[in-house]
DNA sequence: CCGGGAACTCCTCACTTGTGGAATTCCTGG
DNA sequence: CCAGGAATTCCACAAGTGAGGAGTTCCCGG
């Protein structure tokens, strides 16, 4: 039997040659897992398996499960900035363009994973809610014309959120199946009206 | 020592005298747990403990954890009917009345628990998503004028959902702190416009 | 060229979870 | 008044969890 397991065998332990991108693979897998199973439901073993890696490596790189989550969300949270930046542009067809850009963000599977991870965890973990609100508000508040965070922008954001939720999460047929152009036509006036609230104040 | 543990002692096993309302206590505790921890995160032992009951009683009454969830949601899902009924009433100030009624539903802690349980679980458990969509659509589809489920009603629902989410879950300051009347004034035109879509088709 | 540290794997521990069986006490219908 | 069932408890199990220790292989700076 000693002659049997010659060289490679089980590839046992030890460092691999070359660069491996393991860290990034773990973060991506973690985001997927947190998005689809929530914080508690996502298991480190499943994440490691998805990343093609030993579970102990997660501990090696990130320590805690909570730290893993924080890192994964922070890593992918550039999309939060892009989500709120969507409402920055002004102009004649600002509503149409905002909705179009916003829906585009939700249609990217990677972004969807981040969003679902944040919202899903925010629903079940108070401290995650804190950080989510913090990140969202830091952006929203920064671009208010009047200094405070503007009701118009917030209402526009609420419509966009509800729309994306209905279309991509709950998947209500009439909204999920509607052609993009038609959706834009129907919802753009709403966004335009909300955004105009901040421009003609008292 | 025999004289010591006279009567009550550890209250060991056996049926309790009188009615107990245990079933209802379990359902209520389950709803709380699912709302705050999600489907996976809620443990049967924690639910039983919250209800002041032995974990095995859950199995006795409901069998599966999934069945428990289904029962708990179905039990509290009168609110789903009320949520979609909100969009039934027509008239001059239909938008205002719909928003007012809808927000009222979210402000009841019991209802909020059901909603959070459904949404939180829908985000993290595909099979729960199926049943959630089914329940919602059975109601929404039933009152469509054209026979199919109407885009106008669905869009109105998406705005209401996003609004409630921003106000009660994420708690964006400018939306959460806004007086009810002001909110109604700002959002009612949107709802009115969406609902009018179904009335003047081609 | 060699030694320290980084990358990586295996194994184990203590704990929690969902599920289920068996026993006990009480209520109620005949 | 008594038998059957309902309500309730304790105990046990197998599986999965997060955490951590110990060892192995490789890379790179001196």
Coordinates of C-alpha atoms (C1' of nucleotides) in Angstrom, one line a residue:
Chain A
X1 CA 0.0 0.0 0.0
X2 CA 3.0 2.3 0.5
X3 CA 3.7 2.0 -3.2
X4 CA 0.1 2.9 -4.0
X5 CA 0.0 6.4 -2.8
X6 CA 2.9 7.6 -4.8
X7 CA 3.0 11.3 -5.4
X8 CA -0.1 13.6 -5.4
X9 CA -2.4 11.3 -3.4
X10 CA -4.7 13.4 -1.3
X11 CA -2.7 16.7 -1.8
X12 CA -2.7 16.8 2.0
X13 CA -1.5 20.0 3.7
X14 CA 0.8 22.7 2.8
X15 CA 1.0 25.9 0.8
X16 CA 0.1 25.8 -2.9
X17 CA 2.5 27.1 -5.5
X18 CA 1.8 30.5 -7.2
X19 CA -0.8 33.0 -6.2
X20 CA -4.2 31.7 -5.4
X21 CA -6.8 34.4 -4.9
X22 CA -8.2 32.5 -2.1
X23 CA -9.1 35.5 -0.1
X24 CA -11.2 36.9 -2.9
X25 CA -12.9 33.6 -3.5
X26 CA -13.9 33.3 0.1
X27 CA -15.3 36.8 0.1
X28 CA -17.4 36.2 -3.0
X29 CA -18.7 32.9 -1.7
X30 CA -19.5 34.5 1.7
X31 CA -21.5 37.2 0.0
X32 CA -23.5 34.6 -2.0
X33 CA -24.1 32.6 1.1
X34 CA -25.2 35.5 3.3
X35 CA -27.4 36.7 0.5
X36 CA -29.3 33.4 0.1
X37 CA -29.3 32.1 3.6
X38 CA -28.9 35.0 6.0
X39 CA -26.3 35.4 8.6
X40 CA -27.3 32.5 10.8
X41 CA -28.2 30.3 7.9
X42 CA -24.9 30.6 6.1
X43 CA -22.4 28.1 7.4
X44 CA -18.7 28.6 7.3
X45 CA -18.3 25.0 6.0
X46 CA -20.7 25.7 3.1
X47 CA -18.9 29.0 2.3
X48 CA -15.5 27.2 2.3
X49 CA -16.8 24.4 0.2
X50 CA -18.3 26.9 -2.3
X51 CA -14.9 28.7 -2.5
X52 CA -13.1 25.4 -2.9
X53 CA -11.2 25.9 0.3
X54 CA -10.7 24.4 3.7
X55 CA -13.0 25.9 6.4
X56 CA -10.0 26.7 8.6
X57 CA -8.8 29.1 6.0
X58 CA -11.7 31.4 6.8
X59 CA -10.6 31.6 10.3
X60 CA -7.0 32.1 9.2
X61 CA -8.0 35.1 7.1
X62 CA -10.9 36.6 8.9
X63 CA -11.1 35.2 12.3
X64 CA -14.8 35.5 13.3
X65 CA -17.9 34.8 11.3
X66 CA -19.0 38.3 12.1
X67 CA -15.8 39.7 10.8
X68 CA -16.2 37.7 7.6
X69 CA -19.6 39.2 7.2
X70 CA -18.4 42.7 7.8
X71 CA -15.5 42.3 5.4
X72 CA -17.7 40.8 2.7
X73 CA -20.3 43.5 2.8
X74 CA -17.7 46.3 3.1
X75 CA -15.9 44.7 0.1
X76 CA -19.0 44.8 -2.1
X77 CA -20.6 47.9 -0.8
X78 CA -19.3 50.1 -3.5
X79 CA -22.8 49.4 -5.0
X80 CA -24.4 51.3 -2.2
X81 CA -22.6 54.4 -3.3
X82 CA -23.7 53.7 -6.9
X83 CA -27.2 53.1 -5.7
X84 CA -27.5 56.5 -4.1
X85 CA -25.5 58.2 -6.8
X86 CA -28.3 57.2 -9.1
X87 CA -30.4 59.9 -7.7
X88 CA -27.7 62.6 -8.1
X89 CA -28.1 63.4 -11.8
X90 CA -30.5 66.1 -12.7
X91 CA -32.0 67.0 -16.0
X92 CA -35.1 66.7 -18.1
X93 CA -35.3 62.9 -18.0
X94 CA -33.8 62.5 -14.6
X95 CA -36.5 60.1 -13.5
X96 CA -36.1 57.7 -16.4
X97 CA -32.4 57.7 -16.1
X98 CA -32.4 57.1 -12.4
X99 CA -34.8 54.1 -12.7
X100 CA -32.9 52.7 -15.5
X101 CA -29.6 52.9 -13.7
X102 CA -31.1 51.6 -10.5
X103 CA -32.7 48.6 -12.1
X104 CA -29.5 47.9 -13.9
X105 CA -27.7 47.6 -10.5
X106 CA -30.3 45.1 -9.3
X107 CA -29.9 43.0 -12.4
X108 CA -26.2 42.3 -11.7
X109 CA -26.1 39.1 -9.8
X110 CA -23.1 40.3 -7.7
X111 CA -24.9 43.4 -6.7
X112 CA -28.1 41.5 -6.0
X113 CA -26.1 39.3 -3.6
X114 CA -24.8 42.3 -1.7
X115 CA -28.2 43.9 -1.5
X116 CA -29.9 40.7 -0.4
X117 CA -27.2 40.1 2.2
X118 CA -27.6 43.5 3.6
X119 CA -31.4 43.6 3.7
X120 CA -31.8 40.1 4.7
X121 CA -29.4 40.5 7.6
X122 CA -30.7 43.9 8.5
X123 CA -34.1 42.2 9.0
X124 CA -32.7 39.8 11.5
X125 CA -29.7 41.5 13.1
X126 CA -30.2 44.9 14.7
X127 CA -26.5 45.8 14.6
X128 CA -26.5 45.1 10.8
X129 CA -29.4 47.4 10.5
X130 CA -27.4 50.1 12.2
X131 CA -24.5 49.8 9.7
X132 CA -26.9 49.6 6.7
X133 CA -28.6 52.8 7.7
X134 CA -25.3 54.4 8.4
X135 CA -24.0 53.6 5.0
X136 CA -27.2 54.6 3.2
X137 CA -27.6 57.8 5.1
X138 CA -24.0 58.9 4.8
X139 CA -24.5 59.1 1.1
X140 CA -28.1 60.4 1.0
X141 CA -27.4 63.1 3.5
X142 CA -24.2 64.3 1.8
X143 CA -26.0 65.5 -1.3
X144 CA -29.0 67.2 0.2
X145 CA -29.4 70.8 -1.1
X146 CA -31.0 72.2 2.0
X147 CA -28.4 70.6 4.4
X148 CA -30.6 68.0 6.0
X149 CA -31.5 64.8 4.1
X150 CA -34.1 65.7 1.7
X151 CA -37.6 64.1 1.8
X152 CA -37.8 64.2 -2.0
X153 CA -34.7 62.1 -2.4
X154 CA -35.8 59.7 0.4
X155 CA -39.2 59.3 -1.2
X156 CA -37.7 58.6 -4.6
X157 CA -35.4 56.1 -3.0
X158 CA -38.4 54.4 -1.3
X159 CA -40.2 54.1 -4.7
X160 CA -37.1 52.6 -6.3
X161 CA -36.6 50.2 -3.5
X162 CA -40.2 49.0 -3.5
X163 CA -40.1 48.7 -7.3
X164 CA -37.0 46.6 -7.3
X165 CA -38.3 44.5 -4.5
X166 CA -41.5 43.8 -6.3
X167 CA -39.7 43.0 -9.6
X168 CA -36.7 41.1 -8.5
X169 CA -37.4 39.6 -5.0
X170 CA -41.1 39.0 -4.7
X171 CA -41.4 38.8 -8.5
X172 CA -45.0 40.0 -8.8
X173 CA -45.8 38.9 -12.4
X174 CA -47.2 42.1 -13.8
X175 CA -44.2 44.0 -12.6
X176 CA -41.6 41.3 -13.2
X177 CA -42.7 40.6 -16.7
X178 CA -43.2 44.2 -17.8
X179 CA -40.8 45.4 -20.5
X180 CA -38.2 47.8 -19.2
X181 CA -39.4 50.7 -21.4
X182 CA -43.0 50.4 -20.2
X183 CA -41.9 50.4 -16.6
X184 CA -39.8 53.5 -17.2
X185 CA -42.7 55.3 -18.7
X186 CA -45.0 54.4 -15.9
X187 CA -42.7 55.2 -13.0
X188 CA -40.6 58.0 -14.2
X189 CA -43.3 60.7 -13.5
X190 CA -43.3 59.6 -9.9
X191 CA -39.5 60.0 -9.5
X192 CA -39.5 63.3 -11.3
X193 CA -42.2 64.6 -9.0
X194 CA -40.3 63.5 -5.8
X195 CA -37.0 64.9 -7.0
X196 CA -38.7 68.2 -7.9
X197 CA -39.8 68.6 -4.3
X198 CA -36.4 69.7 -3.2
X199 CA -36.0 72.3 -5.9
X200 CA -39.0 74.4 -5.3
X201 CA -39.1 74.6 -1.5
X202 CA -40.8 77.4 0.4
Chain B
X1 CA -37.0 13.9 52.1
X2 CA -40.3 12.3 51.0
X3 CA -42.0 14.8 53.3
X4 CA -40.0 17.6 51.7
X5 CA -41.2 17.5 48.1
X6 CA -44.8 17.4 49.1
X7 CA -47.0 18.6 46.3
X8 CA -45.7 20.8 43.4
X9 CA -42.0 19.8 43.4
X10 CA -40.7 20.0 39.8
X11 CA -44.2 19.8 38.3
X12 CA -42.7 17.0 36.2
X13 CA -44.9 15.6 33.4
X14 CA -48.5 15.3 32.8
X15 CA -51.5 17.4 31.7
X16 CA -52.2 20.6 33.5
X17 CA -55.6 21.4 34.9
X18 CA -57.9 23.8 33.1
X19 CA -57.4 25.3 29.7
X20 CA -54.0 26.5 28.8
X21 CA -54.0 28.4 25.5
X22 CA -50.6 26.8 24.8
X23 CA -51.2 26.5 21.1
X24 CA -51.8 30.2 20.8
X25 CA -48.8 31.0 22.9
X26 CA -46.6 28.9 20.7
X27 CA -47.9 30.5 17.5
X28 CA -47.3 34.0 19.0
X29 CA -43.8 33.2 20.1
X30 CA -43.1 31.5 16.8
X31 CA -44.1 34.7 14.9
X32 CA -41.9 36.8 17.1
X33 CA -39.0 34.5 16.7
X34 CA -39.3 34.2 12.9
X35 CA -39.7 37.9 12.6
X36 CA -36.6 38.7 14.5
X37 CA -34.3 35.8 13.6
X38 CA -35.5 34.5 10.3
X39 CA -36.5 30.9 9.5
X40 CA -33.2 29.3 10.1
X41 CA -32.2 31.6 13.0
X42 CA -35.3 30.9 15.0
X43 CA -34.8 27.8 17.1
X44 CA -37.7 25.6 18.3
X45 CA -36.2 25.5 21.8
X46 CA -36.1 29.3 21.9
X47 CA -39.7 29.5 20.7
X48 CA -40.8 27.0 23.3
X49 CA -38.9 28.8 26.0
X50 CA -40.5 32.1 25.0
X51 CA -43.9 30.5 25.1
X52 CA -43.1 28.9 28.5
X53 CA -43.5 25.4 27.2
X54 CA -41.6 22.3 26.5
X55 CA -40.0 22.1 23.1
X56 CA -41.7 18.7 22.4
X57 CA -45.1 20.4 22.6
X58 CA -44.3 22.2 19.3
X59 CA -43.8 18.9 17.6
X60 CA -46.9 17.5 19.3
X61 CA -49.0 20.4 17.9
X62 CA -47.4 21.2 14.6
X63 CA -45.0 18.5 13.7
X64 CA -42.4 20.2 11.4
X65 CA -40.6 23.4 11.8
X66 CA -41.8 24.3 8.4
X67 CA -45.4 23.5 9.3
X68 CA -45.0 25.7 12.4
X69 CA -43.9 28.5 10.2
X70 CA -46.8 28.0 7.7
X71 CA -49.3 27.9 10.6
X72 CA -47.9 31.0 12.3
X73 CA -47.9 33.0 9.1
X74 CA -51.3 31.8 8.0
X75 CA -52.6 32.5 11.5
X76 CA -51.5 36.1 11.3
X77 CA -52.0 36.6 7.6
X78 CA -55.4 38.2 7.9
X79 CA -53.2 41.2 7.6
X80 CA -52.2 40.2 4.1
X81 CA -55.9 40.3 3.1
X82 CA -56.2 43.7 4.8
X83 CA -53.0 44.9 3.1
X84 CA -54.3 44.2 -0.4
X85 CA -57.9 45.2 0.5
X86 CA -56.3 48.6 1.1
X87 CA -56.1 49.1 -2.6
X88 CA -59.7 48.1 -3.3
X89 CA -61.5 51.2 -2.3
X90 CA -62.0 53.7 -5.0
X91 CA -63.1 57.3 -4.9
X92 CA -61.8 60.8 -5.0
X93 CA -59.2 60.5 -2.2
X94 CA -58.4 56.8 -2.8
X95 CA -54.7 57.4 -2.6
X96 CA -54.7 59.2 0.7
X97 CA -57.0 56.6 2.3
X98 CA -55.0 53.7 1.0
X99 CA -51.7 55.0 2.3
X100 CA -53.3 55.9 5.6
X101 CA -54.7 52.4 6.1
X102 CA -51.6 50.8 4.9
X103 CA -49.3 52.7 7.3
X104 CA -51.8 51.9 10.0
X105 CA -51.3 48.2 9.4
X106 CA -47.5 48.5 9.7
X107 CA -47.8 50.5 13.0
X108 CA -49.4 47.6 14.8
X109 CA -46.6 45.6 16.4
X110 CA -48.3 42.3 15.8
X111 CA -48.7 43.0 12.1
X112 CA -45.2 44.2 11.9
X113 CA -44.0 40.9 13.3
X114 CA -45.9 39.0 10.6
X115 CA -44.6 41.2 7.9
X116 CA -41.0 41.0 9.1
X117 CA -41.4 37.2 9.4
X118 CA -42.6 36.9 5.9
X119 CA -40.2 39.2 4.2
X120 CA -37.2 38.1 6.3
X121 CA -37.9 34.5 5.5
X122 CA -38.7 35.2 1.9
X123 CA -35.2 36.6 1.5
X124 CA -33.5 33.6 2.9
X125 CA -35.7 30.6 2.2
X126 CA -36.8 29.9 -1.4
X127 CA -39.7 27.7 -0.4
X128 CA -41.1 30.3 1.9
X129 CA -40.8 32.8 -1.0
X130 CA -43.1 30.5 -3.1
X131 CA -45.8 30.4 -0.5
X132 CA -45.5 34.1 0.2
X133 CA -46.0 35.0 -3.4
X134 CA -48.8 32.6 -3.6
X135 CA -50.7 34.2 -0.8
X136 CA -50.1 37.7 -2.1
X137 CA -51.0 36.9 -5.6
X138 CA -54.2 35.0 -4.7
X139 CA -55.5 38.2 -3.2
X140 CA -54.1 40.7 -5.7
X141 CA -55.1 38.7 -8.7
X142 CA -58.6 38.2 -7.4
X143 CA -59.6 41.8 -7.6
X144 CA -58.1 42.8 -11.0
X145 CA -60.7 44.4 -13.2
X146 CA -59.1 43.1 -16.5
X147 CA -58.9 39.6 -15.3
X148 CA -55.1 39.5 -15.0
X149 CA -53.3 41.1 -12.1
X150 CA -53.2 44.8 -12.9
X151 CA -49.9 46.7 -13.4
X152 CA -51.4 49.7 -11.7
X153 CA -52.3 47.9 -8.5
X154 CA -48.9 46.2 -8.5
X155 CA -47.1 49.5 -8.9
X156 CA -49.1 51.1 -6.2
X157 CA -48.3 48.1 -3.9
X158 CA -44.6 48.5 -4.7
X159 CA -44.7 52.2 -3.7
X160 CA -46.5 51.4 -0.5
X161 CA -44.1 48.6 0.3
X162 CA -41.0 50.8 -0.3
X163 CA -42.5 53.6 1.7
X164 CA -43.3 51.4 4.7
X165 CA -39.9 49.8 4.4
X166 CA -38.1 53.2 4.5
X167 CA -40.3 54.5 7.3
X168 CA -40.5 51.5 9.6
X169 CA -37.6 49.1 8.8
X170 CA -34.7 51.1 7.6
X171 CA -36.1 54.2 9.3
X172 CA -34.6 56.9 7.0
X173 CA -34.9 60.0 9.2
X174 CA -36.7 62.3 6.8
X175 CA -39.3 59.7 6.0
X176 CA -39.6 58.2 9.5
X177 CA -39.9 61.6 11.2
X178 CA -42.3 63.1 8.8
X179 CA -45.8 63.8 10.1
X180 CA -48.4 61.5 8.8
X181 CA -50.4 64.2 7.0
X182 CA -47.4 65.6 5.2
X183 CA -46.5 62.1 4.0
X184 CA -50.0 61.5 2.8
X185 CA -49.9 64.8 0.8
X186 CA -46.7 63.9 -0.9
X187 CA -47.3 60.3 -1.8
X188 CA -51.1 60.3 -2.5
X189 CA -50.7 61.7 -6.1
X190 CA -48.4 58.8 -6.9
X191 CA -50.9 56.2 -5.7
X192 CA -53.8 58.0 -7.4
X193 CA -51.9 58.0 -10.7
X194 CA -51.0 54.3 -10.5
X195 CA -54.6 53.2 -9.6
X196 CA -56.0 55.3 -12.5
X197 CA -53.9 53.2 -14.9
X198 CA -56.4 50.4 -14.7
X199 CA -59.4 52.6 -15.2
X200 CA -58.6 54.3 -18.5
X201 CA -56.9 51.5 -20.5
X202 CA -56.8 51.6 -24.3
Chain C
dC1 C1' 20.8 28.9 0.8
dC2 C1' 18.3 28.9 4.6
dG3 C1' 15.1 30.4 8.1
dG4 C1' 10.8 32.8 9.3
dG5 C1' 6.5 33.4 8.1
dA6 C1' 2.4 32.8 5.0
dA7 C1' -0.8 29.5 3.0
dC8 C1' -3.0 25.4 3.6
dT9 C1' -5.1 20.9 5.6
dC10 C1' -6.6 17.5 9.1
dC11 C1' -8.7 16.5 13.4
dT12 C1' -11.1 17.5 17.6
dC13 C1' -14.1 19.8 21.0
dA14 C1' -18.1 21.6 23.0
dC15 C1' -22.4 23.1 21.7
dT16 C1' -26.9 23.6 19.4
dT17 C1' -30.3 22.1 16.5
dG18 C1' -34.5 19.4 14.7
dT19 C1' -36.6 15.2 15.5
dG20 C1' -38.5 11.6 17.9
dG21 C1' -39.8 8.0 21.7
dA22 C1' -41.5 6.9 26.2
dA23 C1' -43.7 8.1 30.4
dT24 C1' -46.9 10.8 33.3
dT25 C1' -50.9 13.4 34.4
dC26 C1' -55.3 15.2 33.5
dC27 C1' -59.9 15.7 31.1
dT28 C1' -64.0 13.9 29.2
dG29 C1' -67.5 10.7 27.1
dG30 C1' -70.0 6.6 27.9
Chain D
dC1 C1' -66.4 5.5 37.6
dC2 C1' -63.5 4.1 34.3
dA3 C1' -61.2 3.9 29.8
dG4 C1' -59.3 6.4 26.0
dG5 C1' -57.2 10.3 24.5
dA6 C1' -55.2 14.8 25.0
dA7 C1' -51.6 17.6 27.1
dT8 C1' -47.4 17.7 29.0
dT9 C1' -42.8 16.4 30.5
dC10 C1' -37.9 14.3 30.2
dC11 C1' -34.4 12.0 27.7
dA12 C1' -31.8 10.6 23.7
dC13 C1' -29.9 10.8 19.1
dA14 C1' -27.7 12.0 14.9
dA15 C1' -26.3 15.8 12.3
dG16 C1' -24.4 20.1 11.8
dT17 C1' -22.2 24.3 13.8
dG18 C1' -18.2 27.7 15.1
dA19 C1' -13.9 27.6 17.0
dG20 C1' -9.3 26.2 17.5
dG21 C1' -4.8 23.4 17.7
dA22 C1' -1.1 21.1 15.4
dG23 C1' 1.3 20.0 11.6
dT24 C1' 2.8 20.4 6.5
dT25 C1' 4.4 22.7 2.4
dC26 C1' 5.8 26.6 0.0
dC27 C1' 7.5 31.5 -0.8
dC28 C1' 10.7 35.2 -0.1
dG29 C1' 14.1 38.3 2.2
dG30 C1' 18.6 38.4 4.0

